[in-house]
XYZ file of C-alpha atoms in Angstrom:
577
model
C 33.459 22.755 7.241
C 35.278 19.844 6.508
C 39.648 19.785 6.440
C 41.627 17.360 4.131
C 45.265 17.137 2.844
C 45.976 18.525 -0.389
C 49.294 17.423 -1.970
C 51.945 18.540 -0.210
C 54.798 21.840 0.051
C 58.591 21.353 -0.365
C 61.409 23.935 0.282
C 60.647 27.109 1.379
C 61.425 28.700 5.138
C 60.644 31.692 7.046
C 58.770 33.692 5.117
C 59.465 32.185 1.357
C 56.580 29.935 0.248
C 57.756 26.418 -1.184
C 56.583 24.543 -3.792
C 54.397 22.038 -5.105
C 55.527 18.685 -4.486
C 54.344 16.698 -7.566
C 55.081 12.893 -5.637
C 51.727 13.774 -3.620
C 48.374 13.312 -4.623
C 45.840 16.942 -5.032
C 42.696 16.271 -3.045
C 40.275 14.118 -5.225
C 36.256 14.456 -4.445
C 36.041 11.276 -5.229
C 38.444 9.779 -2.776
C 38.914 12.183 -0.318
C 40.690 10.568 2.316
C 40.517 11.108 5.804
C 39.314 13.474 6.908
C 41.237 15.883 9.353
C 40.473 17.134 12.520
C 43.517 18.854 13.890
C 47.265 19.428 13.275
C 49.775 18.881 14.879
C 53.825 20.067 15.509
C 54.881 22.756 12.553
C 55.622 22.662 9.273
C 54.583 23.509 5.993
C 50.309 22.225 5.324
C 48.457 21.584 1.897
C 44.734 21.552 3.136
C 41.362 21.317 1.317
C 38.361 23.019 2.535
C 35.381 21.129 1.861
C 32.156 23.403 2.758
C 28.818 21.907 1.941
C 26.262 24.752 0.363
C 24.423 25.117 4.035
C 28.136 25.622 5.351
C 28.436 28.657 2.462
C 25.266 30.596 3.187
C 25.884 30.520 6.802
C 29.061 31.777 6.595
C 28.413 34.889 4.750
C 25.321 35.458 6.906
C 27.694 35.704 9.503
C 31.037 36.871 8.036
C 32.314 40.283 8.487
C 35.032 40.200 5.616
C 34.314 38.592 2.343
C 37.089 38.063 -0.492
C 35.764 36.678 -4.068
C 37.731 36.012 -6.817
C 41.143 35.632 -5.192
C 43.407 33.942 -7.709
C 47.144 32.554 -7.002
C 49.509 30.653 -9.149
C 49.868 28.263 -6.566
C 46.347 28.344 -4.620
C 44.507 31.078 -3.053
C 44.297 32.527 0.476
C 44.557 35.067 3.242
C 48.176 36.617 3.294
C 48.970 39.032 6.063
C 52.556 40.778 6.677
C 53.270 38.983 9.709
C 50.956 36.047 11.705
C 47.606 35.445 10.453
C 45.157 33.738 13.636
C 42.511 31.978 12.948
C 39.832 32.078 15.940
C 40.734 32.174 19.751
C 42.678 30.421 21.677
C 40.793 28.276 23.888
C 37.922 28.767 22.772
C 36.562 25.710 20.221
C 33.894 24.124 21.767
C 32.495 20.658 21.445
C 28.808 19.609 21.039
C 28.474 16.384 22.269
C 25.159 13.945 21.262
C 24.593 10.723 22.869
C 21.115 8.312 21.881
C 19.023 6.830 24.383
C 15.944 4.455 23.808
C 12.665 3.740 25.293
C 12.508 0.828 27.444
C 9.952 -1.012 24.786
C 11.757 -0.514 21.936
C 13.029 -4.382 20.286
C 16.761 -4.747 19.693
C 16.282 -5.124 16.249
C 14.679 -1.829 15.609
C 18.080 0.101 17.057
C 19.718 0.893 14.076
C 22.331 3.191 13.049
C 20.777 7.024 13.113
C 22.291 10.306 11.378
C 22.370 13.334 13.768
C 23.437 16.859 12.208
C 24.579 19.980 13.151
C 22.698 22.648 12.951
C 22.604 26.090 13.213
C 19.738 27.910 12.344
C 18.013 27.032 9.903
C 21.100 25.350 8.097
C 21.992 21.913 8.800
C 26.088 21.451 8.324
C 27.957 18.647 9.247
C 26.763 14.683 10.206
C 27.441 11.925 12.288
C 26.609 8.440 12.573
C 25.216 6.710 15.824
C 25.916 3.255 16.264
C 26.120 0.420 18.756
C 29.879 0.438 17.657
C 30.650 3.677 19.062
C 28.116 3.404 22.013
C 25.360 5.568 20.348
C 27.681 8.966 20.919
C 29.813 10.879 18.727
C 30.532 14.672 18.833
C 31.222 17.835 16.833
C 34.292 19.839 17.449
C 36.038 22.726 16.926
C 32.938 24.753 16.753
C 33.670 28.701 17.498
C 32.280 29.823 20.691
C 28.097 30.213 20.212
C 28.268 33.842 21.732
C 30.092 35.050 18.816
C 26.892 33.657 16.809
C 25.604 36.814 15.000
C 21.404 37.211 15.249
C 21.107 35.029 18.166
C 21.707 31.862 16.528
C 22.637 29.063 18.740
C 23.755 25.315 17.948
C 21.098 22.074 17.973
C 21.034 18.946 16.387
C 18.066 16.932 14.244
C 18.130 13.314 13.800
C 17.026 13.231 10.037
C 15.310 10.498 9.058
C 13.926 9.379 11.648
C 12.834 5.696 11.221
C 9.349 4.187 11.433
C 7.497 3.637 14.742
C 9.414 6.391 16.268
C 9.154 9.697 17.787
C 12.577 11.721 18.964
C 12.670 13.599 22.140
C 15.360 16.177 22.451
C 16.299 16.743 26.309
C 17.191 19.839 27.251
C 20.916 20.585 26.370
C 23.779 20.508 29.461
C 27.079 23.271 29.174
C 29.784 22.672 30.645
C 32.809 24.694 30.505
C 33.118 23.998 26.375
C 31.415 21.124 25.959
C 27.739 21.159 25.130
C 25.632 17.649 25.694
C 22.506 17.121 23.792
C 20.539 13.676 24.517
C 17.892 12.390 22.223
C 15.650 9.825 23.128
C 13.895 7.708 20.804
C 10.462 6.998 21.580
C 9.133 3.699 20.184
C 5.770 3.825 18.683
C 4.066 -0.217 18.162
C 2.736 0.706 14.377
C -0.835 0.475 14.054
C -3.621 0.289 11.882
C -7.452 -0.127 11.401
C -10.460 -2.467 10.988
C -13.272 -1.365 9.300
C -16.739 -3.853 9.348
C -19.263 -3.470 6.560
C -22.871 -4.775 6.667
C -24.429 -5.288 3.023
C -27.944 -6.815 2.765
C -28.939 -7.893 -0.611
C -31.748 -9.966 -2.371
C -35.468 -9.092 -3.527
C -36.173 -10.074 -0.054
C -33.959 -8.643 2.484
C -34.883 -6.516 5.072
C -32.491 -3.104 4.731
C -33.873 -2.074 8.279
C -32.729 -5.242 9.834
C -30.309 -4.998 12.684
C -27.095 -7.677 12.684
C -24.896 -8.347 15.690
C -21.010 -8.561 15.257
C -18.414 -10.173 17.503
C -14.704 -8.462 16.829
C -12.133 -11.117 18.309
C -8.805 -9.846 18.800
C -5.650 -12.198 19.364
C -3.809 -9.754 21.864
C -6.899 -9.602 25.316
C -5.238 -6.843 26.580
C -6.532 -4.676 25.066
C -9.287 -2.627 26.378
C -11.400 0.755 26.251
C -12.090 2.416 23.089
C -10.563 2.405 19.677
C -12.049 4.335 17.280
C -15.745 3.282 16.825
C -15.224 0.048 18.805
C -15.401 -0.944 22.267
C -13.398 -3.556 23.634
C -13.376 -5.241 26.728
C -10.573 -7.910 26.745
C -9.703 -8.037 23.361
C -13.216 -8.427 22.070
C -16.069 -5.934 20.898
C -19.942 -6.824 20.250
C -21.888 -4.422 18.491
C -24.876 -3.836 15.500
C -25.002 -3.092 11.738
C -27.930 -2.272 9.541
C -27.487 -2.720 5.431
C -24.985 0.032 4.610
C -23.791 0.790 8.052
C -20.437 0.291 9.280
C -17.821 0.454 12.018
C -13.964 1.385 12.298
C -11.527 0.254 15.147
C -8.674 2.828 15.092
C -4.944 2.552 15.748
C -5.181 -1.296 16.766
C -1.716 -2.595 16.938
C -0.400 -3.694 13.971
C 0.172 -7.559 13.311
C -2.079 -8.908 15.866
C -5.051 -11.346 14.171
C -8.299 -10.473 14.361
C -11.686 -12.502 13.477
C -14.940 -11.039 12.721
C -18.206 -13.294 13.260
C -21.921 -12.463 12.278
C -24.403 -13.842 14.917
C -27.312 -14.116 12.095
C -25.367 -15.321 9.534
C -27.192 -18.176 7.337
C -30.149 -17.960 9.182
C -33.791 -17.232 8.328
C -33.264 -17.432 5.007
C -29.950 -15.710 4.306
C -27.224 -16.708 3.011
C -23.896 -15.155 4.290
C -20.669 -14.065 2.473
C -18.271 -13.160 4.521
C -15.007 -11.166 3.136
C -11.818 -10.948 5.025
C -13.192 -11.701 7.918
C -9.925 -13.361 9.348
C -6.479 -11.828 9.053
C -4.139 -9.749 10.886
C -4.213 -5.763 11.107
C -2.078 -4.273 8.534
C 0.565 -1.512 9.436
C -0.825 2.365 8.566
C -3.609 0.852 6.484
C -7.089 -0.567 6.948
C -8.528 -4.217 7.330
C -11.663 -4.335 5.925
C -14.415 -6.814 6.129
C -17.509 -7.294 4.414
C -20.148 -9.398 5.889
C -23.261 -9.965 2.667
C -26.547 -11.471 3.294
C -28.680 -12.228 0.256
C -32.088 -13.583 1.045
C -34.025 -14.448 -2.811
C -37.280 -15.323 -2.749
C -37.697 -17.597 -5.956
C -40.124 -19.180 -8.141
C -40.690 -20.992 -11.734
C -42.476 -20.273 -15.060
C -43.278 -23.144 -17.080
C -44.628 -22.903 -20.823
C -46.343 -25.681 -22.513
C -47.883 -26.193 -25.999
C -50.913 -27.988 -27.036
C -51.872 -28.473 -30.466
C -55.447 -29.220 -31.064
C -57.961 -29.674 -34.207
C -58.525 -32.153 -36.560
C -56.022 -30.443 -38.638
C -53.126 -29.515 -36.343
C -49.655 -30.703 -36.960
C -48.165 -32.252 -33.418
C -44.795 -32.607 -35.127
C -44.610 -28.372 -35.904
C -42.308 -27.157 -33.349
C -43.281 -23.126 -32.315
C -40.971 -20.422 -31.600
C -41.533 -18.605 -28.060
C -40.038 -15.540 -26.757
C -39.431 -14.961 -22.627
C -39.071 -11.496 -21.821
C -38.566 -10.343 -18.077
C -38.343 -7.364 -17.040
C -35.060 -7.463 -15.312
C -32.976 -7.194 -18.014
C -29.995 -8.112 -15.727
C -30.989 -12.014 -15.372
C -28.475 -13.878 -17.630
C -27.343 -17.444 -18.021
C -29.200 -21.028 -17.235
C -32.204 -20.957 -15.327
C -33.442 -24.754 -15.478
C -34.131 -25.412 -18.825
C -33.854 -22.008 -20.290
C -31.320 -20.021 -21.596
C -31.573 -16.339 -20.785
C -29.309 -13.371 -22.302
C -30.347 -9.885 -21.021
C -33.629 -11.220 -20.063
C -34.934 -12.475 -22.862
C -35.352 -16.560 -24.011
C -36.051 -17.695 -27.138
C -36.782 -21.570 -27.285
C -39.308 -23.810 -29.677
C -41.783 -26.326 -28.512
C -43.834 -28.893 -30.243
C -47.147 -30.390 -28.820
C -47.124 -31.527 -25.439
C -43.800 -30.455 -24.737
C -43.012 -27.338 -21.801
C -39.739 -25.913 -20.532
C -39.341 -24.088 -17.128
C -37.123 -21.528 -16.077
C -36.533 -21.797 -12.287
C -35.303 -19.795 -9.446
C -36.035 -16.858 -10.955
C -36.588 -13.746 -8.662
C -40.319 -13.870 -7.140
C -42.126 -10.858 -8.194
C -40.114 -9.724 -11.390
C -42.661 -9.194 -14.259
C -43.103 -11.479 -17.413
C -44.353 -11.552 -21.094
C -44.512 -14.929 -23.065
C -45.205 -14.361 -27.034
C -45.370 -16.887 -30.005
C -43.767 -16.154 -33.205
C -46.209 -18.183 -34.946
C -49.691 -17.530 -33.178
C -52.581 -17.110 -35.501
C -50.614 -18.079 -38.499
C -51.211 -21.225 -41.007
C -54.630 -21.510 -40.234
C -54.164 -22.053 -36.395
C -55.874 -20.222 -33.987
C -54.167 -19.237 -30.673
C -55.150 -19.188 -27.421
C -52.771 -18.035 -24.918
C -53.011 -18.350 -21.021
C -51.478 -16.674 -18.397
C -48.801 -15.063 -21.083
C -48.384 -12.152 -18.993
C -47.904 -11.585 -15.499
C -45.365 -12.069 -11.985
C -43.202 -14.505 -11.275
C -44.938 -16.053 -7.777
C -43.172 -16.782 -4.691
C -42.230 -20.455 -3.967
C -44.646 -21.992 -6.578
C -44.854 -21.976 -10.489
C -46.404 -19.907 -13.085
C -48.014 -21.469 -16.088
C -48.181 -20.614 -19.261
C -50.237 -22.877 -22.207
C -50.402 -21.841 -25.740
C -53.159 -23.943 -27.669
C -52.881 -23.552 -31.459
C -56.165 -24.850 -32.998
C -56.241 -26.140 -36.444
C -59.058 -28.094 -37.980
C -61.275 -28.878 -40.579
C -64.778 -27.251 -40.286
C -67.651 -29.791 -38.727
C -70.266 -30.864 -40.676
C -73.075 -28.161 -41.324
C -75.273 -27.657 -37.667
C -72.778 -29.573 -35.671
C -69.837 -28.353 -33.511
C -66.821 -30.190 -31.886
C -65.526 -30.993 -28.237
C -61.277 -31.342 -27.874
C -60.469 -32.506 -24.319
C -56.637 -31.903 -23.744
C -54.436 -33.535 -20.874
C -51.313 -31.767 -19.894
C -49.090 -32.481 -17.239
C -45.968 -30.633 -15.477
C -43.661 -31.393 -12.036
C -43.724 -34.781 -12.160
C -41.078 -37.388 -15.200
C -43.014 -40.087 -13.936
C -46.676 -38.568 -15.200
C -45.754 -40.061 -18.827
C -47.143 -42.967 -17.801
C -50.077 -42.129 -15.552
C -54.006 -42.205 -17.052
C -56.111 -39.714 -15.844
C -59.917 -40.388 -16.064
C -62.517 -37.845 -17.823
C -65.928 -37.974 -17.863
C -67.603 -35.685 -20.293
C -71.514 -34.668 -19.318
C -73.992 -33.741 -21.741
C -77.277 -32.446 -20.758
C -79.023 -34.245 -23.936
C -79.264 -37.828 -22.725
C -80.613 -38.894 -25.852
C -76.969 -38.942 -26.978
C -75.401 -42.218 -27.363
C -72.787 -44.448 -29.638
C -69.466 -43.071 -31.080
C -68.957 -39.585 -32.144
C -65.816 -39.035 -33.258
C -63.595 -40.271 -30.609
C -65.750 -40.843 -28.043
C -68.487 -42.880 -26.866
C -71.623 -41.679 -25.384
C -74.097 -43.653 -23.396
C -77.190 -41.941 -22.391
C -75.103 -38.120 -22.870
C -71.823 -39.560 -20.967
C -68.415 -40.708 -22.397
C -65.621 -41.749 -20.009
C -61.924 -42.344 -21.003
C -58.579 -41.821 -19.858
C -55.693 -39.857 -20.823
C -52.394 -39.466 -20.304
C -50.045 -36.453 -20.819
C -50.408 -34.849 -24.386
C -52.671 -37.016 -25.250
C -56.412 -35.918 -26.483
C -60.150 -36.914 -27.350
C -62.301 -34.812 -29.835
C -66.252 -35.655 -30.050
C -66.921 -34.767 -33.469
C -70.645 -33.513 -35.325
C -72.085 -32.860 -31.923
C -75.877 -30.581 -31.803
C -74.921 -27.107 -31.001
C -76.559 -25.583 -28.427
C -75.956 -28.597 -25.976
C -74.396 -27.836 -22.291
C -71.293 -30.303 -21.874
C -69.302 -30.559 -18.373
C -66.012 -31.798 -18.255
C -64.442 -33.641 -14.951
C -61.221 -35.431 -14.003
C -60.684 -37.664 -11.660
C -57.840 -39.662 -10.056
C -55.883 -36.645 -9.881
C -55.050 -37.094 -5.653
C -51.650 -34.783 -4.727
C -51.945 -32.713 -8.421
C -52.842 -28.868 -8.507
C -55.122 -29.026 -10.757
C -55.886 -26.267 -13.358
C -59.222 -26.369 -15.958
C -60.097 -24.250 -18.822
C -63.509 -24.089 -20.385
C -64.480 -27.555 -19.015
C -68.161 -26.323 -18.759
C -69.895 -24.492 -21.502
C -71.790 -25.178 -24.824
C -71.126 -26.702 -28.612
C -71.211 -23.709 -30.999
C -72.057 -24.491 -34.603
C -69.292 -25.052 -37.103
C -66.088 -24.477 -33.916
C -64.405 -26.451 -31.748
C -64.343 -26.132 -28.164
C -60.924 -26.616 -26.264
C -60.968 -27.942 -22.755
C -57.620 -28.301 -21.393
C -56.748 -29.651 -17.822
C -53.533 -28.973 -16.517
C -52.011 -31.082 -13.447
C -48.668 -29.612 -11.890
C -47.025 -31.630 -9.042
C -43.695 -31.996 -7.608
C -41.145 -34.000 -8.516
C -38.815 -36.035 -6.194
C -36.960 -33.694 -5.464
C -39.697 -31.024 -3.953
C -38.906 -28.254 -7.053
C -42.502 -27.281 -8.276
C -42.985 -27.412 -11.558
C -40.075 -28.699 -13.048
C -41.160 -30.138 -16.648
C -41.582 -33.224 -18.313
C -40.921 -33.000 -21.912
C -42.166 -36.103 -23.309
C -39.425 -38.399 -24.807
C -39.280 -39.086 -28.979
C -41.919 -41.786 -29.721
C -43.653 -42.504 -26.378
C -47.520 -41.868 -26.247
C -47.509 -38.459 -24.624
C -47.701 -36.300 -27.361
C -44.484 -36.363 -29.658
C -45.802 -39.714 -31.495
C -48.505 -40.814 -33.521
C -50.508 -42.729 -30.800
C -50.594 -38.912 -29.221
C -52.296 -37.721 -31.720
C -56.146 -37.414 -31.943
C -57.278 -40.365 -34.822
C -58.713 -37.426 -37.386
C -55.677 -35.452 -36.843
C -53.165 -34.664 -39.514
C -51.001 -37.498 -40.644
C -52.876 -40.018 -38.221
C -54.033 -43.545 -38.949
C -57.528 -44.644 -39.019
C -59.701 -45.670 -36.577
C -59.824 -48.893 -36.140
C -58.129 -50.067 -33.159
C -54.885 -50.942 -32.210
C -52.906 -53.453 -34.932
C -49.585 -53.544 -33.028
C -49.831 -56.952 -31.362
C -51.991 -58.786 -34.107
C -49.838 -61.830 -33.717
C -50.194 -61.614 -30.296
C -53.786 -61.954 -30.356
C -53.767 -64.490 -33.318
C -51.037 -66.717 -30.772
C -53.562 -66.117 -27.834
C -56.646 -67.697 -29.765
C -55.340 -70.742 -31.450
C -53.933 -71.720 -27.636
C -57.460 -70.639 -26.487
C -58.588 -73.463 -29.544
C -56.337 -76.070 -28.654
C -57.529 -76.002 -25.133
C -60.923 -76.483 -25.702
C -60.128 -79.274 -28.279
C -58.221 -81.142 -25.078
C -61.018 -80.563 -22.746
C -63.228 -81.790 -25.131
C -61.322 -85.268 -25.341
C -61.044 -85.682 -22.036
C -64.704 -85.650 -21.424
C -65.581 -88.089 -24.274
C -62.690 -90.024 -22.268
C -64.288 -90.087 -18.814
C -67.957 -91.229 -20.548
């Protein structure tokens, strides 16, 4: 219960109430006022009672009497014929509280605290604690507990009570009137956790491999265990397998931790680490995630070949890439995948190669145009895994061509060459066996002596021996081909009547920079398979043969100097005679 002035009382004496005096302010919620604690001397008293709803239920819990709706032209109350006393004499009491804290607790964390009264269940009146008023204050006037109804009896409750701390009430100390209650507030340092994750990822990392962890804290007092960690000054060492993990509980909070991986970027991982510096946050949880990702890569090159007296080397070919992790998107070399799948074109001699790609993930190259306009497709490798650490190679040979003469067949030998920009210019030498030795001059485009023809090719480039018996064994080697992986298709076998047999020999080699299989794709007009000197002399669109015309003048320079030096020598000898 709470007392303030209400207006005031004029005239009146003995036993003749006065009246209103209207120069006075009522009481105003608003602006109360002080508020009073006692009266003094005698006198006529306009007083407020000011009983918060806790003060209300307790006092009818404990009242013997109560009047309700007591109405008075000037204010309502308790009249009596004679005195009217109000509790005993001597017998308010005082409840006195006084704050005390812990010997750790900083300065700046001893603010100003509410302490109420309370009684019961029912908290009634408040008071501040403060460094201003030396952390006591009391409440007075309180009847005299023994006349509590029920047993009640008076305590206090600091309500809130701030962060980080933990209020002991000490037992409470009569004497005479005056009851002393001490609370002392026990400073709690605020803590928090650290949680370390282990995540091993990649098409080859090992999920049963065991990682060691170093937890480094800033503060090396600290010692024993916390939560799952052990720590012996400030540090803890321990292991984590791919989806395990560990949690340091109720670490102080702000003090900066660091979290290092004792495998980390080593055979053949590579490391992510996240979070794994910071400080411990207050009631929450630092957590850090260490990754390792160990790929184990490789490449898938596709070439074309066109072959046959009829093929066109300037067609270009659609081809379709289709893994079977549908998750690979984005540039892998020199293709373009979306959900898997590439779609490029190629024209003879060129190849593209996809690299990096996950070793071991399934494949499926197709051509849009195979077996169409006459051609006839052969496809190698088209299907299959991508291999570890080397290349996989895939050749599509459309065949077009004009049928051979009646009772002969045809020979195409095919160069192609990958992993290496500078094989546009290197010659490869063929020699091409037949087991009929009575074969000799020019057939087609090559020349036989005695069953063997010899020339040299370079990348996309081809020979065909045209009108050849059928029947006869052939046997097709290359040579200067040192540091090349060398692949061969149908270089031994025998001319069928009215076909052409393919031989292709594919050379892969790394390029300067160690990648296998990386490429070429032959540049516009050079003579590796996008020009006209690429193409085989009775191909589509070619030029005949008769020999190379490009440096004529050349030639015709070269021989009259060649005639005008004989015609000096000449003169000089008729000189010297």
């Amino acid at each position: 219960m709470q007392w303030y002035r209400d207006g005031a009382v004029v005239g009146g004496a003995g036993n003749i109430l006065g009246s209103v005096n209207p120069d006075v302010p009522r009481y105003d919620a608003d602006n109360p006022g002080e508020r009073m604690t006692g009266i003094s001397g005698s006198g006529n008293f306009a007083l407020k009672a000011v009983a918060s709803e806790n003060t209300k239920k307790l006092a009818q819990s404990q009242a013997k009497l109560v009047i309700t709706g007591n109405h008075a032209q000037r204010g309502g109350g308790i009249g009596a014929n004679g005195a009217a006393d109000m509790g005993e004499e001597d017998q308010d009491h005082t409840l006195c509280v006084k704050k005390e804290w812990s010997e750790n607790t900083p300065e700046d964390q001893k603010t100003e605290l509410t302490v109420f009264l309370k009684i019961g269940e029912y908290e009634l009146d408040a008071v501040k604690l403060n460094q201003e008023n030396n952390w006591m204050a009391e409440f007075t006037q309180l009847p005299n507990p023994d006349s509590l109804e029920g047993g009640l009896q008076y305590a206090v409750v600091e309500n809130p009570v701030p962060d980080h701390f933990q209020p002991v009430y000490q037992e409470a100390v009569v004497n005479d009137n005056t009851i002393s209650v001490t609370i002392t507030n026990q400073y709690e340092e605020p803590k928090g956790n650290l949680t370390v994750s282990k995540v091993v990822a990649g098409n080859a990392g090992d999920i049963e491999a065991e990682f060691t962890f170093t937890v480094t804290l800033e503060d090396s007092s600290i010692n024993g265990t916390y939560g799952e960690m052990e720590f012996e000054n400030g540090v803890s060492v321990f292991t984590l397998k791919h989806g395990e993990s560990k949690t340091a509980e109720n670490l102080p909070a702000g003090i900066g931790y660091e979290v290092q991986e004792a495998e980390a970027n080593a055979d053949g991982y590579e490391t992510e680490a996240e979070n794994s510096q910071g400080s411990i946050p207050e009631k929450e949880t630092a957590a850090v995630t260490f990754t390792n990702t160990k790929e184990v890569t490789g490449n898938l090159t596709v070439s074309k070949i066109v072959a046959g007296n009829a093929g066109d080397m300037e067609t270009e070919f659609t081809f379709t890439l289709t893994l079977e992790d549908s998750s690979i998107n984005g540039t892998y070399g020199e293709m373009e995948f979306e959900n898997g799948v590439s779609v490029f074109t190629l024209k003879h001699g060129e190849s593209k190669t996809a690299e990096n790609l996950p070793a071991g993930i399934g494949y499926e190259v197709q051509e849009a145009e195979a077996n169409a306009d006459g051609y006839e497709t052969e496809a190698e490798n088209s299907q299959g895994s991508i291999p570890e650490k080397e290349t996989a190679s895939v050749i599509f040979t459309n065949t077009k061509e004009e049928a051979p003469e009646k009772g002969t067949g045809n020979l195409i030998v095919s160069k192609l060459v990958t992993g290496d920009a500078k094989a546009e210019k290197q010659e490869f030498t063929f020699t091409v066996t037949l087991d009929d030795k009575t074969v000799n001059g020019k057939y087609g485009e090559m020349e036989f002596e005695d069953g063997v023809s010899v020339f040299t090719l370079k990348h996309g480039e081809s020979k065909q021996a045209e009108n050849l018996k059928p029947g006869m064994k052939y046997t097709v080697k290359e040579s200067d081909n040192e540091g090349y992986k060398v692949t061969a298709a149908k270089n031994e076998g025998s001319i069928e009547e009215g076909k052409t047999v393919n031989v292709i020999f594919h050379n892969e080699k790394e390029d300067e920079s160690g990648t296998p299989g990386k490429t070429y794709t032959p540049s516009s007009g050079s003579s590796s398979g996008t020009g006209t000197q690429a193409k085989s002399s009775s191909q589509k669109g070619s030029s005949p043969k008769t020999g190379d015309t490009t440096n004529l003048s050349l030639w015709i320079t070269l021989l009259c100097l060649s005639g005008f030096g004989l015609t000096s020598a000449a003169l000089l000898a008729k000189k010297k005679r």
